[in-house]
Amino acid sequence: MIVPGATTLVPSEFELITRFFSRPVPGDMVGAGDDCALFTVKPGMQLATSTDLLLEGRHFFSGTDPLRLGHKSLAVNLSDLAAVGAKPIACLLGLGLPSIDEHWVSQFAEGFYALADEHGCALVGGDTTRSEQGITLSVTVFGEVLPELAMRRSAAMCGDDIWVSGTLGAADIACRMLAGELPAEAKLLAQTRLALERPTPRVALGRRVAAHAHAAIDVSDGLLQDLGHILQASSLAAEIDEAALPVHEALRGYDPLQVRRAILAGGDVYELCLTAAPAQRDSLERIAIETAVPLTRIGRITAGSGVIVRDASGRIVSDIPRGFDHFRSSGDARL
Ligand code: ADP
Ligand code: MG
């Protein structure tokens, strides 16, 4: 296709799809090339599906490494499947591109397929179009879960322990350094940047804990805010022990107020926050070892509403930072 005003030949939408997004799918599926993809969910399983939009300048910085962006655009969706305990099956990719940079597209596809292959999540279709402004990425995932095992936000019980996977804070500090809101420190940025740009979706953990946990959520907008969604849906309250929170090791020695903000309110974490009865402690600790993903008990579910954070001496932390809300915030670089 010749773009009006351009002097060079660029690949058409169809060439782009054929070259970069038409890798084979499992034999029992119909992938790209038909009007619909076709795949089967096993009898007795429920289809779990979720979609996430990533916009340049809002969800990722212009110039982000396309290999990492391909990974992340699928990772944030797989993280949603992890949060209900579902096994990934297939995904769709919507791409809006201001221009066709073949190197960029091929790197993006590499990052996307590498993670898709790791999780057996076949790319079965999508849509590709020119965007007037910035890169737009829209990924939809499909997974399956036994209906009785699906973790719901509304299922927390009074007296449950609250657990969080992995560590907290790194993605937020990297993001704020890249946005110029915190002074850039090369070493710290190098240590935290992967958490922001290449998050690990906790799929295996989510599937394993589903039989033991009550409620779960993936932390995308900040621990307190996302835990707040569980509390609201379950009509309960929570107490968090600040000293128990698993802070990313690179943040040791960093400004404590910034660390507090990063771990309580920092987004883009993609760790799981879940609630489970105290009787499940041994099982959850065993699963953490078997999946090689740390699980930390950070507080408990109580009666009432809202979240209380207690500092190391037991005092209630006043003025706790809230998480990120796209419609309340100004500025376009914040994730
Ligand atoms: P339609 O006009 O039926 O929407 P398209 O011409 O948009 O079909 O796409 C042709 C085929 O390529 C479809 O099967 C579609 O799912 C697939 N496809 C388009 N874009 C992508 C993409 N970014 N990744 C994977 N498959 C894609
Ligand atoms: Mg189309």
mmCIF file of C-alpha atoms and ligand atoms in Angstrom:
data_model
loop_
_atom_site.group_PDB
_atom_site.id
_atom_site.type_symbol
_atom_site.label_atom_id
_atom_site.label_comp_id
_atom_site.label_asym_id
_atom_site.label_seq_id
_atom_site.Cartn_x
_atom_site.Cartn_y
_atom_site.Cartn_z
ATOM 1 C CA MET A 1 0.000 0.000 0.000
ATOM 2 C CA ILE A 2 1.301 3.481 -0.838
ATOM 3 C CA VAL A 3 0.483 5.984 1.853
ATOM 4 C CA PRO A 4 -0.586 9.326 0.351
ATOM 5 C CA GLY A 5 2.285 11.761 0.695
ATOM 6 C CA ALA A 6 4.835 9.041 1.391
ATOM 7 C CA THR A 7 7.438 8.098 -1.153
ATOM 8 C CA THR A 8 8.379 4.647 0.108
ATOM 9 C CA LEU A 9 6.443 1.427 0.016
ATOM 10 C CA VAL A 10 5.324 0.277 3.452
ATOM 11 C CA PRO A 11 3.745 -3.086 4.279
ATOM 12 C CA SER A 12 -0.034 -3.148 4.192
ATOM 13 C CA GLU A 13 -2.084 -4.025 7.238
ATOM 14 C CA PHE A 14 -2.482 -7.557 5.850
ATOM 15 C CA GLU A 15 1.240 -8.022 5.185
ATOM 16 C CA LEU A 16 1.945 -6.844 8.697
ATOM 17 C CA ILE A 17 -0.494 -9.353 10.186
ATOM 18 C CA THR A 18 0.827 -12.172 8.013
ATOM 19 C CA ARG A 19 4.443 -11.412 8.827
ATOM 20 C CA PHE A 20 4.258 -10.700 12.507
ATOM 21 C CA PHE A 21 1.011 -11.950 14.037
ATOM 22 C CA SER A 22 0.122 -15.194 12.294
ATOM 23 C CA ARG A 23 2.174 -17.796 14.102
ATOM 24 C CA PRO A 24 0.521 -21.229 14.242
ATOM 25 C CA VAL A 25 -2.117 -21.914 16.877
ATOM 26 C CA PRO A 26 -2.872 -25.316 18.448
ATOM 27 C CA GLY A 27 -4.595 -27.764 16.080
ATOM 28 C CA ASP A 28 -7.939 -27.620 17.893
ATOM 29 C CA MET A 29 -8.195 -23.832 17.399
ATOM 30 C CA VAL A 30 -8.937 -21.531 14.476
ATOM 31 C CA GLY A 31 -6.700 -18.463 14.645
ATOM 32 C CA ALA A 32 -6.032 -15.360 12.537
ATOM 33 C CA GLY A 33 -7.377 -15.433 8.997
ATOM 34 C CA ASP A 34 -11.014 -16.205 9.665
ATOM 35 C CA ASP A 35 -13.689 -13.772 10.723
ATOM 36 C CA CYS A 36 -13.737 -15.239 14.199
ATOM 37 C CA ALA A 37 -11.255 -17.281 16.147
ATOM 38 C CA LEU A 38 -12.639 -20.559 17.452
ATOM 39 C CA PHE A 39 -11.555 -22.482 20.525
ATOM 40 C CA THR A 40 -13.125 -24.752 23.107
ATOM 41 C CA VAL A 41 -13.490 -24.461 26.851
ATOM 42 C CA LYS A 42 -13.451 -27.794 28.668
ATOM 43 C CA PRO A 43 -16.816 -29.063 29.896
ATOM 44 C CA GLY A 44 -17.684 -27.798 33.362
ATOM 45 C CA MET A 45 -15.267 -24.874 33.169
ATOM 46 C CA GLN A 46 -16.248 -21.232 33.127
ATOM 47 C CA LEU A 47 -14.786 -18.883 30.509
ATOM 48 C CA ALA A 48 -12.819 -16.063 32.158
ATOM 49 C CA THR A 49 -12.196 -13.053 29.936
ATOM 50 C CA SER A 50 -10.698 -9.625 30.435
ATOM 51 C CA THR A 51 -9.448 -6.738 28.312
ATOM 52 C CA ASP A 52 -6.978 -3.938 28.988
ATOM 53 C CA LEU A 53 -6.149 -0.865 26.967
ATOM 54 C CA LEU A 54 -2.614 0.583 26.955
ATOM 55 C CA LEU A 55 -2.232 4.078 25.546
ATOM 56 C CA GLU A 56 1.082 5.748 24.729
ATOM 57 C CA GLY A 57 1.683 8.638 27.117
ATOM 58 C CA ARG A 58 -0.813 7.323 29.649
ATOM 59 C CA HIS A 59 0.045 3.696 30.303
ATOM 60 C CA PHE A 60 3.549 3.682 28.886
ATOM 61 C CA PHE A 61 6.152 6.288 28.015
ATOM 62 C CA SER A 62 6.826 7.120 24.379
ATOM 63 C CA GLY A 63 9.989 5.315 23.353
ATOM 64 C CA THR A 64 9.433 2.311 25.651
ATOM 65 C CA ASP A 65 11.388 -0.734 24.450
ATOM 66 C CA PRO A 66 8.916 -2.565 22.134
ATOM 67 C CA LEU A 67 10.125 -5.977 23.328
ATOM 68 C CA ARG A 68 9.117 -5.062 26.871
ATOM 69 C CA LEU A 69 5.917 -3.397 25.704
ATOM 70 C CA GLY A 70 4.851 -6.550 23.863
ATOM 71 C CA HIS A 71 5.475 -8.499 27.055
ATOM 72 C CA LYS A 72 3.682 -5.995 29.274
ATOM 73 C CA SER A 73 0.590 -5.602 27.095
ATOM 74 C CA LEU A 74 -0.117 -9.314 27.528
ATOM 75 C CA ALA A 75 1.226 -9.525 31.101
ATOM 76 C CA VAL A 76 -1.310 -7.052 32.493
ATOM 77 C CA ASN A 77 -4.102 -9.132 30.988
ATOM 78 C CA LEU A 78 -2.709 -12.467 32.167
ATOM 79 C CA SER A 79 -2.528 -10.863 35.597
ATOM 80 C CA ASP A 80 -6.324 -10.453 35.512
ATOM 81 C CA LEU A 81 -6.709 -14.155 34.733
ATOM 82 C CA ALA A 82 -4.317 -14.908 37.609
ATOM 83 C CA ALA A 83 -6.473 -12.869 39.979
ATOM 84 C CA VAL A 84 -9.491 -15.122 39.444
ATOM 85 C CA GLY A 85 -7.367 -18.273 39.326
ATOM 86 C CA ALA A 86 -7.943 -18.997 35.633
ATOM 87 C CA LYS A 87 -5.719 -20.887 33.189
ATOM 88 C CA PRO A 88 -4.952 -18.865 30.024
ATOM 89 C CA ILE A 89 -6.201 -20.274 26.707
ATOM 90 C CA ALA A 90 -6.116 -17.596 24.030
ATOM 91 C CA CYS A 91 -5.826 -13.873 23.401
ATOM 92 C CA LEU A 92 -6.680 -11.149 20.875
ATOM 93 C CA LEU A 93 -4.488 -8.158 20.051
ATOM 94 C CA GLY A 94 -5.763 -4.772 18.882
ATOM 95 C CA LEU A 95 -3.021 -2.520 17.509
ATOM 96 C CA GLY A 96 -3.332 1.156 16.557
ATOM 97 C CA LEU A 97 -0.066 2.461 15.096
ATOM 98 C CA PRO A 98 0.706 5.994 13.885
ATOM 99 C CA SER A 99 3.225 4.611 11.379
ATOM 100 C CA ILE A 100 4.722 1.259 10.511
ATOM 101 C CA ASP A 101 8.176 0.747 11.905
ATOM 102 C CA GLU A 102 8.930 -2.864 11.031
ATOM 103 C CA HIS A 103 11.687 -3.201 13.589
ATOM 104 C CA TRP A 104 9.327 -1.914 16.283
ATOM 105 C CA VAL A 105 6.524 -4.294 15.236
ATOM 106 C CA SER A 106 8.834 -7.290 15.066
ATOM 107 C CA GLN A 107 10.254 -6.571 18.531
ATOM 108 C CA PHE A 108 6.770 -6.005 19.941
ATOM 109 C CA ALA A 109 5.633 -9.340 18.455
ATOM 110 C CA GLU A 110 8.703 -11.096 19.938
ATOM 111 C CA GLY A 111 7.920 -9.843 23.433
ATOM 112 C CA PHE A 112 4.242 -10.664 23.090
ATOM 113 C CA TYR A 113 4.717 -14.192 21.719
ATOM 114 C CA ALA A 114 7.458 -15.074 24.215
ATOM 115 C CA LEU A 115 5.078 -14.507 27.125
ATOM 116 C CA ALA A 116 2.115 -16.022 25.265
ATOM 117 C CA ASP A 117 4.130 -19.196 24.620
ATOM 118 C CA GLU A 118 5.287 -19.355 28.229
ATOM 119 C CA HIS A 119 1.644 -19.462 29.341
ATOM 120 C CA GLY A 120 0.175 -21.514 26.493
ATOM 121 C CA CYS A 121 -1.988 -18.534 25.547
ATOM 122 C CA ALA A 122 -2.444 -18.621 21.760
ATOM 123 C CA LEU A 123 -2.768 -15.350 19.846
ATOM 124 C CA VAL A 124 -5.846 -16.191 17.779
ATOM 125 C CA GLY A 125 -6.713 -12.854 16.200
ATOM 126 C CA GLY A 126 -6.992 -9.140 16.573
ATOM 127 C CA ASP A 127 -7.302 -5.939 14.647
ATOM 128 C CA THR A 128 -4.679 -3.629 13.177
ATOM 129 C CA THR A 129 -5.232 -0.049 12.155
ATOM 130 C CA ARG A 130 -3.537 3.310 11.732
ATOM 131 C CA SER A 131 -3.817 5.609 14.714
ATOM 132 C CA GLU A 132 -3.857 9.396 14.317
ATOM 133 C CA GLN A 133 -2.106 9.966 17.619
ATOM 134 C CA GLY A 134 0.170 7.647 19.524
ATOM 135 C CA ILE A 135 0.272 3.881 19.868
ATOM 136 C CA THR A 136 -2.858 2.158 21.148
ATOM 137 C CA LEU A 137 -2.717 -1.423 22.377
ATOM 138 C CA SER A 138 -5.756 -3.439 23.351
ATOM 139 C CA VAL A 139 -5.377 -7.022 24.504
ATOM 140 C CA THR A 140 -8.187 -9.406 25.391
ATOM 141 C CA VAL A 141 -7.484 -12.690 27.132
ATOM 142 C CA PHE A 142 -9.560 -15.817 27.548
ATOM 143 C CA GLY A 143 -9.008 -18.424 30.212
ATOM 144 C CA GLU A 144 -10.874 -21.181 31.995
ATOM 145 C CA VAL A 145 -11.592 -21.783 35.646
ATOM 146 C CA LEU A 146 -13.766 -24.150 37.645
ATOM 147 C CA PRO A 147 -16.751 -22.000 38.667
ATOM 148 C CA GLU A 148 -16.459 -23.013 42.329
ATOM 149 C CA LEU A 149 -12.755 -22.064 42.426
ATOM 150 C CA ALA A 150 -12.930 -18.637 40.767
ATOM 151 C CA MET A 151 -11.693 -16.014 43.247
ATOM 152 C CA ARG A 152 -14.129 -13.129 43.493
ATOM 153 C CA ARG A 153 -13.606 -9.705 45.042
ATOM 154 C CA SER A 154 -16.796 -10.158 47.025
ATOM 155 C CA ALA A 155 -15.688 -13.366 48.779
ATOM 156 C CA ALA A 156 -13.508 -12.024 51.627
ATOM 157 C CA MET A 157 -14.539 -13.166 55.119
ATOM 158 C CA CYS A 158 -14.149 -11.412 58.452
ATOM 159 C CA GLY A 159 -11.028 -12.804 60.163
ATOM 160 C CA ASP A 160 -9.253 -13.657 56.900
ATOM 161 C CA ASP A 161 -5.537 -13.013 56.600
ATOM 162 C CA ILE A 162 -4.486 -10.627 53.833
ATOM 163 C CA TRP A 163 -1.559 -11.763 51.685
ATOM 164 C CA VAL A 164 0.381 -10.156 48.902
ATOM 165 C CA SER A 165 2.736 -11.825 46.418
ATOM 166 C CA GLY A 166 6.213 -10.653 45.397
ATOM 167 C CA THR A 167 7.441 -7.242 46.469
ATOM 168 C CA LEU A 168 5.996 -3.738 46.305
ATOM 169 C CA GLY A 169 7.154 -0.260 45.390
ATOM 170 C CA ALA A 170 9.688 -0.713 42.603
ATOM 171 C CA ALA A 171 7.425 0.023 39.626
ATOM 172 C CA ASP A 172 6.146 3.245 41.168
ATOM 173 C CA ILE A 173 9.615 4.595 41.957
ATOM 174 C CA ALA A 174 10.828 3.759 38.419
ATOM 175 C CA CYS A 175 7.762 5.377 36.900
ATOM 176 C CA ARG A 176 8.141 8.559 38.927
ATOM 177 C CA MET A 177 11.839 8.796 38.114
ATOM 178 C CA LEU A 178 11.117 8.379 34.403
ATOM 179 C CA ALA A 179 8.335 10.977 34.635
ATOM 180 C CA GLY A 180 10.733 13.433 36.289
ATOM 181 C CA GLU A 181 8.688 13.525 39.516
ATOM 182 C CA LEU A 182 11.612 12.057 41.474
ATOM 183 C CA PRO A 183 15.276 12.818 40.837
ATOM 184 C CA ALA A 184 16.663 10.168 38.494
ATOM 185 C CA GLU A 185 19.244 7.905 40.145
ATOM 186 C CA ALA A 186 20.817 5.674 37.520
ATOM 187 C CA LYS A 187 21.485 2.703 39.801
ATOM 188 C CA LEU A 188 18.048 2.729 41.437
ATOM 189 C CA LEU A 189 16.337 3.170 38.073
ATOM 190 C CA ALA A 190 18.257 0.217 36.688
ATOM 191 C CA GLN A 191 17.158 -1.883 39.695
ATOM 192 C CA THR A 192 13.477 -0.927 39.530
ATOM 193 C CA ARG A 193 12.758 -0.414 35.859
ATOM 194 C CA LEU A 194 12.065 -4.063 34.982
ATOM 195 C CA ALA A 195 9.286 -4.162 37.574
ATOM 196 C CA LEU A 196 7.577 -1.339 35.666
ATOM 197 C CA GLU A 197 8.299 -2.386 32.108
ATOM 198 C CA ARG A 198 8.347 -6.156 32.364
ATOM 199 C CA PRO A 199 5.982 -7.289 35.129
ATOM 200 C CA THR A 200 5.542 -11.006 35.828
ATOM 201 C CA PRO A 201 1.906 -12.110 35.852
ATOM 202 C CA ARG A 202 1.324 -14.512 38.763
ATOM 203 C CA VAL A 203 -0.615 -17.045 36.743
ATOM 204 C CA ALA A 204 0.694 -20.261 38.333
ATOM 205 C CA LEU A 205 0.308 -18.774 41.802
ATOM 206 C CA GLY A 206 -3.269 -17.640 41.095
ATOM 207 C CA ARG A 207 -4.264 -21.076 39.872
ATOM 208 C CA ARG A 208 -2.703 -22.789 42.876
ATOM 209 C CA VAL A 209 -4.119 -20.481 45.563
ATOM 210 C CA ALA A 210 -7.646 -20.513 44.113
ATOM 211 C CA ALA A 211 -8.539 -23.625 46.139
ATOM 212 C CA HIS A 212 -7.356 -21.965 49.369
ATOM 213 C CA ALA A 213 -8.155 -18.254 49.111
ATOM 214 C CA HIS A 214 -11.469 -16.461 49.402
ATOM 215 C CA ALA A 215 -11.016 -13.169 47.515
ATOM 216 C CA ALA A 216 -8.219 -11.944 45.250
ATOM 217 C CA ILE A 217 -7.293 -8.979 43.079
ATOM 218 C CA ASP A 218 -4.228 -8.018 41.099
ATOM 219 C CA VAL A 219 -2.582 -4.804 42.248
ATOM 220 C CA SER A 220 -2.706 -2.500 39.241
ATOM 221 C CA ASP A 221 -3.703 0.836 40.786
ATOM 222 C CA GLY A 222 -2.082 0.617 44.230
ATOM 223 C CA LEU A 223 -2.335 -1.853 47.118
ATOM 224 C CA LEU A 224 -4.727 0.180 49.267
ATOM 225 C CA GLN A 225 -6.974 1.100 46.389
ATOM 226 C CA ASP A 226 -7.161 -2.432 45.034
ATOM 227 C CA LEU A 227 -7.615 -3.965 48.469
ATOM 228 C CA GLY A 228 -10.337 -1.336 48.869
ATOM 229 C CA HIS A 229 -12.201 -2.934 45.949
ATOM 230 C CA ILE A 230 -12.216 -6.269 47.811
ATOM 231 C CA LEU A 231 -13.437 -4.553 50.980
ATOM 232 C CA GLN A 232 -16.176 -2.684 49.207
ATOM 233 C CA ALA A 233 -17.356 -5.777 47.326
ATOM 234 C CA SER A 234 -17.253 -7.856 50.530
ATOM 235 C CA SER A 235 -18.655 -5.094 52.832
ATOM 236 C CA LEU A 236 -15.718 -5.475 55.208
ATOM 237 C CA ALA A 237 -12.694 -3.526 56.551
ATOM 238 C CA ALA A 238 -8.970 -4.259 56.839
ATOM 239 C CA GLU A 239 -5.955 -3.613 59.019
ATOM 240 C CA ILE A 240 -2.534 -3.566 57.385
ATOM 241 C CA ASP A 241 0.771 -3.896 59.289
ATOM 242 C CA GLU A 242 3.138 -1.532 57.545
ATOM 243 C CA ALA A 243 6.209 -3.303 58.934
ATOM 244 C CA ALA A 244 5.091 -6.568 57.305
ATOM 245 C CA LEU A 245 4.806 -5.143 53.779
ATOM 246 C CA PRO A 246 7.325 -6.713 51.376
ATOM 247 C CA VAL A 247 9.326 -3.729 50.151
ATOM 248 C CA HIS A 248 11.438 -4.225 47.029
ATOM 249 C CA GLU A 249 15.039 -4.601 48.191
ATOM 250 C CA ALA A 250 16.338 -1.785 45.969
ATOM 251 C CA LEU A 251 14.222 0.679 48.000
ATOM 252 C CA ARG A 252 15.977 -0.021 51.311
ATOM 253 C CA GLY A 253 17.527 3.216 52.483
ATOM 254 C CA TYR A 254 15.450 5.361 50.093
ATOM 255 C CA ASP A 255 13.347 8.296 51.388
ATOM 256 C CA PRO A 256 10.865 6.541 53.758
ATOM 257 C CA LEU A 257 7.927 8.778 52.818
ATOM 258 C CA GLN A 258 8.404 8.019 49.138
ATOM 259 C CA VAL A 259 8.730 4.324 49.924
ATOM 260 C CA ARG A 260 5.518 4.419 51.981
ATOM 261 C CA ARG A 261 3.710 6.092 49.120
ATOM 262 C CA ALA A 262 5.165 3.651 46.597
ATOM 263 C CA ILE A 263 4.208 0.500 48.490
ATOM 264 C CA LEU A 264 0.766 1.611 49.650
ATOM 265 C CA ALA A 265 -0.389 3.563 46.611
ATOM 266 C CA GLY A 266 2.018 2.788 43.772
ATOM 267 C CA GLY A 267 0.420 1.214 40.718
ATOM 268 C CA ASP A 268 1.599 -1.154 37.986
ATOM 269 C CA VAL A 269 2.580 -3.820 40.491
ATOM 270 C CA TYR A 270 0.769 -6.851 39.050
ATOM 271 C CA GLU A 271 1.193 -8.806 42.244
ATOM 272 C CA LEU A 272 -1.784 -10.651 43.719
ATOM 273 C CA CYS A 273 -3.461 -9.483 46.908
ATOM 274 C CA LEU A 274 -5.642 -12.204 48.393
ATOM 275 C CA THR A 275 -7.568 -13.084 51.522
ATOM 276 C CA ALA A 276 -7.721 -16.526 53.124
ATOM 277 C CA ALA A 277 -8.736 -18.089 56.422
ATOM 278 C CA PRO A 278 -5.896 -18.422 58.991
ATOM 279 C CA ALA A 279 -6.299 -22.221 58.675
ATOM 280 C CA GLN A 280 -4.814 -21.898 55.167
ATOM 281 C CA ARG A 281 -1.462 -20.456 56.304
ATOM 282 C CA ASP A 282 0.520 -23.667 55.941
ATOM 283 C CA SER A 283 -0.981 -24.425 52.532
ATOM 284 C CA LEU A 284 -0.253 -20.924 51.227
ATOM 285 C CA GLU A 285 3.306 -21.001 52.527
ATOM 286 C CA ARG A 286 3.834 -24.325 50.781
ATOM 287 C CA ILE A 287 2.407 -22.969 47.511
ATOM 288 C CA ALA A 288 4.720 -19.947 47.771
ATOM 289 C CA ILE A 289 7.712 -22.296 47.987
ATOM 290 C CA GLU A 290 6.482 -24.579 45.207
ATOM 291 C CA THR A 291 5.747 -21.711 42.800
ATOM 292 C CA ALA A 292 8.884 -19.793 43.890
ATOM 293 C CA VAL A 293 6.794 -16.652 44.413
ATOM 294 C CA PRO A 294 7.009 -15.092 47.872
ATOM 295 C CA LEU A 295 3.689 -14.692 49.684
ATOM 296 C CA THR A 296 3.625 -12.310 52.640
ATOM 297 C CA ARG A 297 0.906 -11.981 55.274
ATOM 298 C CA ILE A 298 0.330 -8.236 55.595
ATOM 299 C CA GLY A 299 -2.810 -7.855 57.695
ATOM 300 C CA ARG A 300 -6.333 -9.041 58.356
ATOM 301 C CA ILE A 301 -9.934 -8.534 57.320
ATOM 302 C CA THR A 302 -12.132 -7.000 60.014
ATOM 303 C CA ALA A 303 -15.739 -5.899 60.391
ATOM 304 C CA GLY A 304 -16.747 -2.409 59.262
ATOM 305 C CA SER A 305 -15.447 -0.467 56.292
ATOM 306 C CA GLY A 306 -12.198 1.154 55.141
ATOM 307 C CA VAL A 307 -8.513 0.351 55.667
ATOM 308 C CA ILE A 308 -6.326 1.121 58.687
ATOM 309 C CA VAL A 309 -2.533 0.995 58.330
ATOM 310 C CA ARG A 310 -0.519 0.511 61.542
ATOM 311 C CA ASP A 311 3.140 1.457 61.686
ATOM 312 C CA ALA A 312 5.833 -0.660 63.364
ATOM 313 C CA SER A 313 4.865 0.655 66.821
ATOM 314 C CA GLY A 314 1.171 -0.092 66.310
ATOM 315 C CA ARG A 315 0.119 3.521 65.740
ATOM 316 C CA ILE A 316 -2.417 4.212 63.024
ATOM 317 C CA VAL A 317 -0.775 5.941 60.055
ATOM 318 C CA SER A 318 -2.745 9.088 59.338
ATOM 319 C CA ASP A 319 -2.833 10.662 55.921
ATOM 320 C CA ILE A 320 -2.241 7.440 54.009
ATOM 321 C CA PRO A 321 -1.632 7.949 50.300
ATOM 322 C CA ARG A 322 -4.366 6.810 47.926
ATOM 323 C CA GLY A 323 -3.889 4.921 44.683
ATOM 324 C CA PHE A 324 -4.151 6.067 41.125
ATOM 325 C CA ASP A 325 -7.413 7.025 39.416
ATOM 326 C CA HIS A 326 -7.181 7.853 35.709
ATOM 327 C CA PHE A 327 -10.080 10.280 35.797
ATOM 328 C CA ARG A 328 -9.009 12.151 38.913
ATOM 329 C CA SER A 329 -5.402 12.692 37.978
ATOM 330 C CA SER A 330 -4.012 15.326 35.688
ATOM 331 C CA GLY A 331 -0.903 15.003 33.557
ATOM 332 C CA ASP A 332 -0.459 12.401 30.883
ATOM 333 C CA ALA A 333 2.773 10.648 31.689
ATOM 334 C CA ARG A 334 1.577 8.919 34.864
ATOM 335 C CA LEU A 335 0.672 5.287 34.382
HETATM 336 P P1 ADP B 1 -11.942 -8.336 9.711
HETATM 337 O O1 ADP B 1 -12.060 -7.375 8.591
HETATM 338 O O2 ADP B 1 -12.787 -9.573 9.573
HETATM 339 O O3 ADP B 1 -12.013 -7.701 11.043
HETATM 340 P P2 ADP B 1 -9.135 -8.072 9.505
HETATM 341 O O4 ADP B 1 -8.862 -7.778 8.094
HETATM 342 O O5 ADP B 1 -9.222 -6.936 10.460
HETATM 343 O O6 ADP B 1 -10.473 -8.946 9.583
HETATM 344 O O7 ADP B 1 -8.060 -9.116 10.040
HETATM 345 C C1 ADP B 1 -7.739 -10.248 9.286
HETATM 346 C C2 ADP B 1 -7.390 -11.380 10.222
HETATM 347 O O8 ADP B 1 -6.191 -11.033 10.909
HETATM 348 C C3 ADP B 1 -8.427 -11.650 11.288
HETATM 349 O O9 ADP B 1 -8.513 -13.037 11.478
HETATM 350 C C4 ADP B 1 -7.879 -10.983 12.511
HETATM 351 O O10 ADP B 1 -8.287 -11.635 13.696
HETATM 352 C C5 ADP B 1 -6.376 -11.086 12.297
HETATM 353 N N1 ADP B 1 -5.627 -9.973 12.910
HETATM 354 C C6 ADP B 1 -5.710 -8.657 12.619
HETATM 355 N N2 ADP B 1 -4.882 -7.931 13.369
HETATM 356 C C7 ADP B 1 -4.230 -8.803 14.166
HETATM 357 C C8 ADP B 1 -3.250 -8.674 15.200
HETATM 358 N N3 ADP B 1 -2.754 -7.486 15.560
HETATM 359 N N4 ADP B 1 -2.836 -9.786 15.812
HETATM 360 C C9 ADP B 1 -3.352 -10.989 15.492
HETATM 361 N N5 ADP B 1 -4.260 -11.195 14.530
HETATM 362 C C10 ADP B 1 -4.703 -10.112 13.865
HETATM 363 MG MG MG B 2 -10.582 -5.963 11.497
#
